[in-house]
Amino acid sequence: MRHGKYPFVIGFLIAPVALYVTFVIWPYAQAFWISMTNWRGLSAPQYVGFDNFRRLLDDGAFWKAIQHHGVLLLALPLITIAIALFFAFLLNVGGKSSGGQRQGVWGSKFYRVVFFFPQVLAVAIIAVLFQTVYRPNESGLINGVLMKLGLDPVLFLIRPNLALWSIIAVLVWQAVGFYVVLFSAGMASIPGEIYEAAEMDGASRVTLFFRVTLPLLWDTLQVAWVYLGIAAFDCFAIVAVLSIDGGGPDGATTVLAVEIYRNAFTYQKYGYASAMGVALFFLTITFAALTLRLTKRESVEY
Amino acid sequence: MSITPEQPAALDRRTVLRRAAAVGMLATPAIGLLSACATSGSDKETEQVGGGTKSAANPLGVKEDAAIEVIIFNGGYGEKYATDVHEPLYKKAFPKAEVKHQSTQAVSTVLQPRFASGNPPEFVNNSGEKLMDFGALVNDGQLQDLTELWDAPSVDDPAKKVRDTVVPGTVEAGSFNGKPYVLYYVSTVFGIWYSGKLFKDNGWAPAKTWDDFIALLTSIKAKGITPYGYAGSNAAYYQWNVILTQAAKIGGTDVLKNIDNLEDGAWKQDAIKQAATAWAEVGAKFSDKSFEGLKHTDVQLRQNQNKVALYPSGDWLEGEQKQDTPAGFEYQLMPVPSLTASDKLPVTALRATAGEGYFVSAKSKNPKGGLEYMRQMLSVAGAKGFTEVVKAPTVVTAGSEGFAFPPGVASSQAALKAAGQDVFNLYFDGWYKELDTEARAATNELMFGRINADAFVERIQKRADAIKKDTSVAKFKR
């Protein structure tokens, strides 16, 4: 060990750690403190203990939001990963093999770029875009066509049991491209020899996918699942901009972040909103820990 | 390309992703959002500038060279009236003072941190979708008591107090538990709007009784035009306003007073049930389901295209739609028709109030300057200038004399005159935002046919009861 190594390492670490503590850890700590107060954003907060959390238990909107997170947590990762895997498989190994190398379907380079487009757009823009897509009258992209054909318009964001799924569809649309690229990268790193050997043994494309691609992609899938789970706990911008009256109709699409925003910036109940934020924090962290624990398995070495 | 095991790139990528996931896990979204405006200690007192010498030209005793900061909500009325009329007036009266101007479309986003850090601007136009909660501001002592302003001599006639130059009810509209804190500056009349041209072309007349109204809606429907509609997506309060206006006509203005004062069972009063039942029928038979998903400007545009005949709103509507209204459209106001022959108020009765709130921050550096700015606004020159720029009447009685209003505002001013003493207002939406939110959601449920009138009053009553019990919410009475 050379003398002066520690000062050197600490010198490098101190700036990022200080920044992280100031702009991430410290605001978090503050949010925990604010959640114990009835702060309304103006004068000094008053400590009220766990009052806000007790109120949460009786808050219908809070439970509705939790319920929606449950649906999102199942639907969003499942649908997104399924579609992204399918596309990635087609793009990378779905085509003919030439010279011992598996190829993607024809034009896969072009599709890869196209799939990534939604990721480039800002979320707010996507929400505004889909307002037009879903618009319930003849100026809507979908309903305009339907009405031209003499059909009744579909009230995508209006019918309470359809609204949440309309929003999930947007979230999936937006996310798929990124995971196609992610899985493509994962698939590209699977050695071609394995496919070659499997093919020689007479494996079909389906077998190839389930017996070779999927197991070797496990780590990447796990990461995707955690990412999408966290995305399912957010959804703020899409819901706030796209849904009727921010989480409507009548709370049918509301999520915690929207309720937090409403309580903080419409009702000016920062303490209560922080309590919701703390609840969201614990939900997210529990989810992430559980996912990582439950999906843990021996990674395949190759 | 395929990466062979010897190349470390694949492993690196996975490690990087896994670490990124861990960071993502920590950076839970919304919680950070809140702390962004959190503050360490907000009780700092701003040092306020001293007063100047009181004189005839300076009755409030403003320090003549003290700067004043003006925040204007850049919405339906724009900001031109401030930069072109009011600020020059202040500058003229106090040439040594600097007037700082800022406009915004999100008042609370800009001002919240400034209030929290004890550095609020002197004068604020608190309006728009992101206005700050007046109740919370009052409760926290952030707003300057305006009594001194109302009792000061007016700019134009030193023998007259400012309070005597404005429309009766102006001071009360901005009062909380009897103390004036807010200046509501624009005279606002609510009603149901239609195109004079469309009605004339079809030989339709505004309805006075409910039977006439249903007959009118029926003949409009026969023409293939949607008879009635409001935007459910963000403007459901336009419709609860109609329902409550109807209720006030049926049962008298105490119906609304009970709601504002959170009296027990206020929402379950018979008049409200009757009104809700009547309007639910209009929603079911004479409106369009798709309106629930539209924004107010969308439905207003459809009215301008003669696809919707009747639209509930206030008299800012004409100005707001100026760009999209075809020539000769001719906005006209119809008061909400009477429901029964035994209604307590006549058909001419309507909701009118002073709208567009302005306040002076009590904890700003120069609150006196803010008060003086208001005094200048309330001068005839200030009011006339405002009306000329935005085509809307102010609360200053002499301010709109001789001004030729466009047809819509002219008709609402005529309706206001016809109403005489039967003018009322309501306050609960400004006092208890949560009750407004609940009323909006319930109104959509009612008008788009998911609940009936009983369930409508039931659920709003439940929220009103909860607010009444909630000790953390400041209560107001009138």
mmCIF file with all atom_site columns, C-alpha atoms in Angstrom, chain A residues 20 27-28 30-32 34 39-44 55 131 135-138 155 158 160 182 185-186 188-190 192 219-220 223 227 230 233-234 244-245 249-250 257 260-262 264-270 273-274 277-278 280-281 284-285 288-289 292 302, chain B residues 1-3 5 10 13-14 17-18 20-21 24-31 33-35 37-40 42-43 108 112 115-116 130 132-133 136-137 140 142 232-234 289-290 292-295 298 302 307 433-434 437 440-441 444-445 450 459 470-472:
data_model
loop_
_atom_site.group_PDB
_atom_site.id
_atom_site.type_symbol
_atom_site.label_atom_id
_atom_site.label_alt_id
_atom_site.label_comp_id
_atom_site.label_asym_id
_atom_site.label_entity_id
_atom_site.label_seq_id
_atom_site.pdbx_PDB_ins_code
_atom_site.Cartn_x
_atom_site.Cartn_y
_atom_site.Cartn_z
_atom_site.occupancy
_atom_site.B_iso_or_equiv
_atom_site.pdbx_formal_charge
_atom_site.auth_seq_id
_atom_site.auth_comp_id
_atom_site.auth_asym_id
_atom_site.auth_atom_id
_atom_site.pdbx_PDB_model_num
ATOM 1   C CA . TYR A 1 20  ? -25.703 13.070  -3.746  1.00 0.00 ? 20  TYR A CA 1
ATOM 2   C CA . PRO A 1 27  ? -34.540 16.015  0.347   1.00 0.00 ? 27  PRO A CA 1
ATOM 3   C CA . TYR A 1 28  ? -35.620 12.457  1.153   1.00 0.00 ? 28  TYR A CA 1
ATOM 4   C CA . GLN A 1 30  ? -36.874 16.217  4.651   1.00 0.00 ? 30  GLN A CA 1
ATOM 5   C CA . ALA A 1 31  ? -39.838 14.521  3.005   1.00 0.00 ? 31  ALA A CA 1
ATOM 6   C CA . PHE A 1 32  ? -39.945 12.049  5.897   1.00 0.00 ? 32  PHE A CA 1
ATOM 7   C CA . ILE A 1 34  ? -42.586 16.883  6.412   1.00 0.00 ? 34  ILE A CA 1
ATOM 8   C CA . TRP A 1 39  ? -47.162 21.956  6.591   1.00 0.00 ? 39  TRP A CA 1
ATOM 9   C CA . ARG A 1 40  ? -49.126 24.008  4.076   1.00 0.00 ? 40  ARG A CA 1
ATOM 10  C CA . GLY A 1 41  ? -46.133 25.415  2.309   1.00 0.00 ? 41  GLY A CA 1
ATOM 11  C CA . LEU A 1 42  ? -46.111 28.813  3.941   1.00 0.00 ? 42  LEU A CA 1
ATOM 12  C CA . SER A 1 43  ? -45.174 29.209  7.580   1.00 0.00 ? 43  SER A CA 1
ATOM 13  C CA . ALA A 1 44  ? -43.244 26.736  9.684   1.00 0.00 ? 44  ALA A CA 1
ATOM 14  C CA . ARG A 1 55  ? -55.732 9.817   7.398   1.00 0.00 ? 55  ARG A CA 1
ATOM 15  C CA . GLN A 1 131 ? -55.058 12.893  -26.513 1.00 0.00 ? 131 GLN A CA 1
ATOM 16  C CA . ARG A 1 135 ? -60.182 11.927  -28.773 1.00 0.00 ? 135 ARG A CA 1
ATOM 17  C CA . PRO A 1 136 ? -63.787 10.791  -28.418 1.00 0.00 ? 136 PRO A CA 1
ATOM 18  C CA . ASN A 1 137 ? -65.224 12.586  -31.442 1.00 0.00 ? 137 ASN A CA 1
ATOM 19  C CA . GLU A 1 138 ? -64.662 12.757  -35.189 1.00 0.00 ? 138 GLU A CA 1
ATOM 20  C CA . LEU A 1 155 ? -64.860 6.381   -25.353 1.00 0.00 ? 155 LEU A CA 1
ATOM 21  C CA . ILE A 1 158 ? -64.149 8.231   -20.590 1.00 0.00 ? 158 ILE A CA 1
ATOM 22  C CA . PRO A 1 160 ? -64.236 4.089   -16.278 1.00 0.00 ? 160 PRO A CA 1
ATOM 23  C CA . LEU A 1 182 ? -32.031 -3.796  -24.406 1.00 0.00 ? 182 LEU A CA 1
ATOM 24  C CA . ALA A 1 185 ? -28.086 -6.217  -26.928 1.00 0.00 ? 185 ALA A CA 1
ATOM 25  C CA . GLY A 1 186 ? -28.553 -9.184  -24.625 1.00 0.00 ? 186 GLY A CA 1
ATOM 26  C CA . ALA A 1 188 ? -26.331 -10.273 -29.478 1.00 0.00 ? 188 ALA A CA 1
ATOM 27  C CA . SER A 1 189 ? -24.079 -11.349 -26.662 1.00 0.00 ? 189 SER A CA 1
ATOM 28  C CA . ILE A 1 190 ? -25.335 -14.931 -26.757 1.00 0.00 ? 190 ILE A CA 1
ATOM 29  C CA . GLY A 1 192 ? -23.857 -18.005 -32.118 1.00 0.00 ? 192 GLY A CA 1
ATOM 30  C CA . ASP A 1 219 ? -30.247 -11.165 -16.079 1.00 0.00 ? 219 ASP A CA 1
ATOM 31  C CA . THR A 1 220 ? -31.438 -8.663  -18.621 1.00 0.00 ? 220 THR A CA 1
ATOM 32  C CA . VAL A 1 223 ? -33.373 -5.673  -14.875 1.00 0.00 ? 223 VAL A CA 1
ATOM 33  C CA . TYR A 1 227 ? -37.287 -0.962  -14.347 1.00 0.00 ? 227 TYR A CA 1
ATOM 34  C CA . ILE A 1 230 ? -40.606 1.288   -10.984 1.00 0.00 ? 230 ILE A CA 1
ATOM 35  C CA . PHE A 1 233 ? -45.119 3.193   -9.634  1.00 0.00 ? 233 PHE A CA 1
ATOM 36  C CA . ASP A 1 234 ? -44.691 6.482   -11.438 1.00 0.00 ? 234 ASP A CA 1
ATOM 37  C CA . ILE A 1 244 ? -59.774 13.351  -17.650 1.00 0.00 ? 244 ILE A CA 1
ATOM 38  C CA . ASP A 1 245 ? -59.432 15.842  -14.786 1.00 0.00 ? 245 ASP A CA 1
ATOM 39  C CA . PRO A 1 249 ? -63.142 9.913   -14.671 1.00 0.00 ? 249 PRO A CA 1
ATOM 40  C CA . ASP A 1 250 ? -63.861 10.011  -10.958 1.00 0.00 ? 250 ASP A CA 1
ATOM 41  C CA . ALA A 1 257 ? -48.013 10.569  -7.928  1.00 0.00 ? 257 ALA A CA 1
ATOM 42  C CA . ILE A 1 260 ? -49.480 13.603  -4.294  1.00 0.00 ? 260 ILE A CA 1
ATOM 43  C CA . TYR A 1 261 ? -49.442 16.391  -6.826  1.00 0.00 ? 261 TYR A CA 1
ATOM 44  C CA . ARG A 1 262 ? -53.094 17.217  -6.178  1.00 0.00 ? 262 ARG A CA 1
ATOM 45  C CA . ALA A 1 264 ? -49.481 19.313  -2.586  1.00 0.00 ? 264 ALA A CA 1
ATOM 46  C CA . PHE A 1 265 ? -50.127 21.791  -5.338  1.00 0.00 ? 265 PHE A CA 1
ATOM 47  C CA . THR A 1 266 ? -53.923 22.064  -5.468  1.00 0.00 ? 266 THR A CA 1
ATOM 48  C CA . TYR A 1 267 ? -54.837 21.677  -1.810  1.00 0.00 ? 267 TYR A CA 1
ATOM 49  C CA . GLN A 1 268 ? -51.489 22.941  -0.513  1.00 0.00 ? 268 GLN A CA 1
ATOM 50  C CA . LYS A 1 269 ? -51.352 20.081  1.968   1.00 0.00 ? 269 LYS A CA 1
ATOM 51  C CA . TYR A 1 270 ? -47.651 19.378  1.731   1.00 0.00 ? 270 TYR A CA 1
ATOM 52  C CA . ALA A 1 273 ? -48.767 14.754  0.278   1.00 0.00 ? 273 ALA A CA 1
ATOM 53  C CA . SER A 1 274 ? -45.380 13.901  1.775   1.00 0.00 ? 274 SER A CA 1
ATOM 54  C CA . GLY A 1 277 ? -44.750 10.112  -0.936  1.00 0.00 ? 277 GLY A CA 1
ATOM 55  C CA . VAL A 1 278 ? -43.311 8.168   1.969   1.00 0.00 ? 278 VAL A CA 1
ATOM 56  C CA . LEU A 1 280 ? -44.895 5.340   -2.248  1.00 0.00 ? 280 LEU A CA 1
ATOM 57  C CA . PHE A 1 281 ? -41.245 5.150   -1.274  1.00 0.00 ? 281 PHE A CA 1
ATOM 58  C CA . THR A 1 284 ? -41.350 0.931   -4.439  1.00 0.00 ? 284 THR A CA 1
ATOM 59  C CA . ILE A 1 285 ? -38.464 -0.219  -2.337  1.00 0.00 ? 285 ILE A CA 1
ATOM 60  C CA . ALA A 1 288 ? -37.658 -3.789  -5.938  1.00 0.00 ? 288 ALA A CA 1
ATOM 61  C CA . ALA A 1 289 ? -36.234 -5.832  -3.075  1.00 0.00 ? 289 ALA A CA 1
ATOM 62  C CA . LEU A 1 292 ? -34.554 -9.022  -6.942  1.00 0.00 ? 292 LEU A CA 1
ATOM 63  C CA . TYR A 1 302 ? -20.844 -19.005 -21.170 1.00 0.00 ? 302 TYR A CA 1
ATOM 64  C CA . MET B 2 1   ? -22.276 -9.219  -34.094 1.00 0.00 ? 1   MET B CA 1
ATOM 65  C CA . SER B 2 2   ? -21.638 -11.659 -31.340 1.00 0.00 ? 2   SER B CA 1
ATOM 66  C CA . ILE B 2 3   ? -19.481 -11.062 -28.348 1.00 0.00 ? 3   ILE B CA 1
ATOM 67  C CA . PRO B 2 5   ? -16.750 -14.632 -23.609 1.00 0.00 ? 5   PRO B CA 1
ATOM 68  C CA . ALA B 2 10  ? -21.062 -8.029  -21.995 1.00 0.00 ? 10  ALA B CA 1
ATOM 69  C CA . ARG B 2 13  ? -22.948 -3.926  -19.481 1.00 0.00 ? 13  ARG B CA 1
ATOM 70  C CA . ARG B 2 14  ? -24.831 -6.141  -17.068 1.00 0.00 ? 14  ARG B CA 1
ATOM 71  C CA . LEU B 2 17  ? -27.380 -2.045  -15.652 1.00 0.00 ? 17  LEU B CA 1
ATOM 72  C CA . ARG B 2 18  ? -27.717 -3.733  -12.321 1.00 0.00 ? 18  ARG B CA 1
ATOM 73  C CA . ALA B 2 20  ? -28.385 1.563   -12.530 1.00 0.00 ? 20  ALA B CA 1
ATOM 74  C CA . ALA B 2 21  ? -31.378 -0.434  -11.351 1.00 0.00 ? 21  ALA B CA 1
ATOM 75  C CA . GLY B 2 24  ? -33.434 3.800   -9.904  1.00 0.00 ? 24  GLY B CA 1
ATOM 76  C CA . MET B 2 25  ? -34.812 1.974   -6.926  1.00 0.00 ? 25  MET B CA 1
ATOM 77  C CA . LEU B 2 26  ? -33.584 4.686   -4.620  1.00 0.00 ? 26  LEU B CA 1
ATOM 78  C CA . ALA B 2 27  ? -34.710 7.531   -6.789  1.00 0.00 ? 27  ALA B CA 1
ATOM 79  C CA . THR B 2 28  ? -38.374 6.813   -6.267  1.00 0.00 ? 28  THR B CA 1
ATOM 80  C CA . PRO B 2 29  ? -40.136 9.361   -8.410  1.00 0.00 ? 29  PRO B CA 1
ATOM 81  C CA . ALA B 2 30  ? -42.616 11.524  -6.611  1.00 0.00 ? 30  ALA B CA 1
ATOM 82  C CA . ILE B 2 31  ? -41.060 11.922  -3.243  1.00 0.00 ? 31  ILE B CA 1
ATOM 83  C CA . LEU B 2 33  ? -40.796 16.209  -6.339  1.00 0.00 ? 33  LEU B CA 1
ATOM 84  C CA . LEU B 2 34  ? -42.053 17.397  -3.017  1.00 0.00 ? 34  LEU B CA 1
ATOM 85  C CA . SER B 2 35  ? -38.811 18.003  -1.346  1.00 0.00 ? 35  SER B CA 1
ATOM 86  C CA . CYS B 2 37  ? -39.833 22.881  -2.695  1.00 0.00 ? 37  CYS B CA 1
ATOM 87  C CA . ALA B 2 38  ? -39.166 21.891  0.868   1.00 0.00 ? 38  ALA B CA 1
ATOM 88  C CA . THR B 2 39  ? -37.469 24.468  2.906   1.00 0.00 ? 39  THR B CA 1
ATOM 89  C CA . SER B 2 40  ? -35.311 24.779  5.887   1.00 0.00 ? 40  SER B CA 1
ATOM 90  C CA . SER B 2 42  ? -39.554 29.576  6.584   1.00 0.00 ? 42  SER B CA 1
ATOM 91  C CA . ASP B 2 43  ? -40.128 32.033  9.361   1.00 0.00 ? 43  ASP B CA 1
ATOM 92  C CA . SER B 2 108 ? -48.077 28.660  -7.517  1.00 0.00 ? 108 SER B CA 1
ATOM 93  C CA . GLN B 2 112 ? -44.638 28.917  -3.630  1.00 0.00 ? 112 GLN B CA 1
ATOM 94  C CA . PHE B 2 115 ? -43.463 32.536  0.056   1.00 0.00 ? 115 PHE B CA 1
ATOM 95  C CA . ALA B 2 116 ? -41.740 29.610  1.697   1.00 0.00 ? 116 ALA B CA 1
ATOM 96  C CA . LYS B 2 130 ? -52.386 26.813  -10.693 1.00 0.00 ? 130 LYS B CA 1
ATOM 97  C CA . MET B 2 132 ? -52.412 29.502  -4.795  1.00 0.00 ? 132 MET B CA 1
ATOM 98  C CA . ASP B 2 133 ? -55.057 28.596  -2.261  1.00 0.00 ? 133 ASP B CA 1
ATOM 99  C CA . ALA B 2 136 ? -54.293 28.879  3.058   1.00 0.00 ? 136 ALA B CA 1
ATOM 100 C CA . LEU B 2 137 ? -52.650 32.237  2.377   1.00 0.00 ? 137 LEU B CA 1
ATOM 101 C CA . ASP B 2 140 ? -51.119 31.937  7.332   1.00 0.00 ? 140 ASP B CA 1
ATOM 102 C CA . GLN B 2 142 ? -49.563 36.128  4.149   1.00 0.00 ? 142 GLN B CA 1
ATOM 103 C CA . GLY B 2 232 ? -65.964 17.251  -18.527 1.00 0.00 ? 232 GLY B CA 1
ATOM 104 C CA . SER B 2 233 ? -62.204 16.956  -18.821 1.00 0.00 ? 233 SER B CA 1
ATOM 105 C CA . ASN B 2 234 ? -61.280 20.143  -17.009 1.00 0.00 ? 234 ASN B CA 1
ATOM 106 C CA . LYS B 2 289 ? -71.117 11.576  -24.178 1.00 0.00 ? 289 LYS B CA 1
ATOM 107 C CA . SER B 2 290 ? -67.842 12.521  -25.843 1.00 0.00 ? 290 SER B CA 1
ATOM 108 C CA . GLU B 2 292 ? -66.664 14.287  -20.933 1.00 0.00 ? 292 GLU B CA 1
ATOM 109 C CA . GLY B 2 293 ? -63.307 13.740  -22.569 1.00 0.00 ? 293 GLY B CA 1
ATOM 110 C CA . LEU B 2 294 ? -62.907 17.247  -23.983 1.00 0.00 ? 294 LEU B CA 1
ATOM 111 C CA . LYS B 2 295 ? -61.319 20.396  -22.636 1.00 0.00 ? 295 LYS B CA 1
ATOM 112 C CA . ASP B 2 298 ? -62.667 22.134  -27.457 1.00 0.00 ? 298 ASP B CA 1
ATOM 113 C CA . ARG B 2 302 ? -67.606 23.385  -31.331 1.00 0.00 ? 302 ARG B CA 1
ATOM 114 C CA . LYS B 2 307 ? -72.181 22.125  -33.459 1.00 0.00 ? 307 LYS B CA 1
ATOM 115 C CA . LYS B 2 433 ? -60.663 23.259  -2.916  1.00 0.00 ? 433 LYS B CA 1
ATOM 116 C CA . GLU B 2 434 ? -61.273 19.620  -1.999  1.00 0.00 ? 434 GLU B CA 1
ATOM 117 C CA . THR B 2 437 ? -62.790 18.668  -6.673  1.00 0.00 ? 437 THR B CA 1
ATOM 118 C CA . ARG B 2 440 ? -66.594 18.357  -10.196 1.00 0.00 ? 440 ARG B CA 1
ATOM 119 C CA . ALA B 2 441 ? -66.206 14.582  -10.149 1.00 0.00 ? 441 ALA B CA 1
ATOM 120 C CA . ASN B 2 444 ? -69.483 14.463  -14.369 1.00 0.00 ? 444 ASN B CA 1
ATOM 121 C CA . GLU B 2 445 ? -70.911 11.289  -12.879 1.00 0.00 ? 445 GLU B CA 1
ATOM 122 C CA . ARG B 2 450 ? -73.455 7.136   -14.044 1.00 0.00 ? 450 ARG B CA 1
ATOM 123 C CA . ARG B 2 459 ? -71.373 11.935  -2.054  1.00 0.00 ? 459 ARG B CA 1
ATOM 124 C CA . ASP B 2 470 ? -61.000 18.138  9.566   1.00 0.00 ? 470 ASP B CA 1
ATOM 125 C CA . THR B 2 471 ? -59.267 20.362  12.081  1.00 0.00 ? 471 THR B CA 1
ATOM 126 C CA . SER B 2 472 ? -56.359 21.042  9.730   1.00 0.00 ? 472 SER B CA 1
#
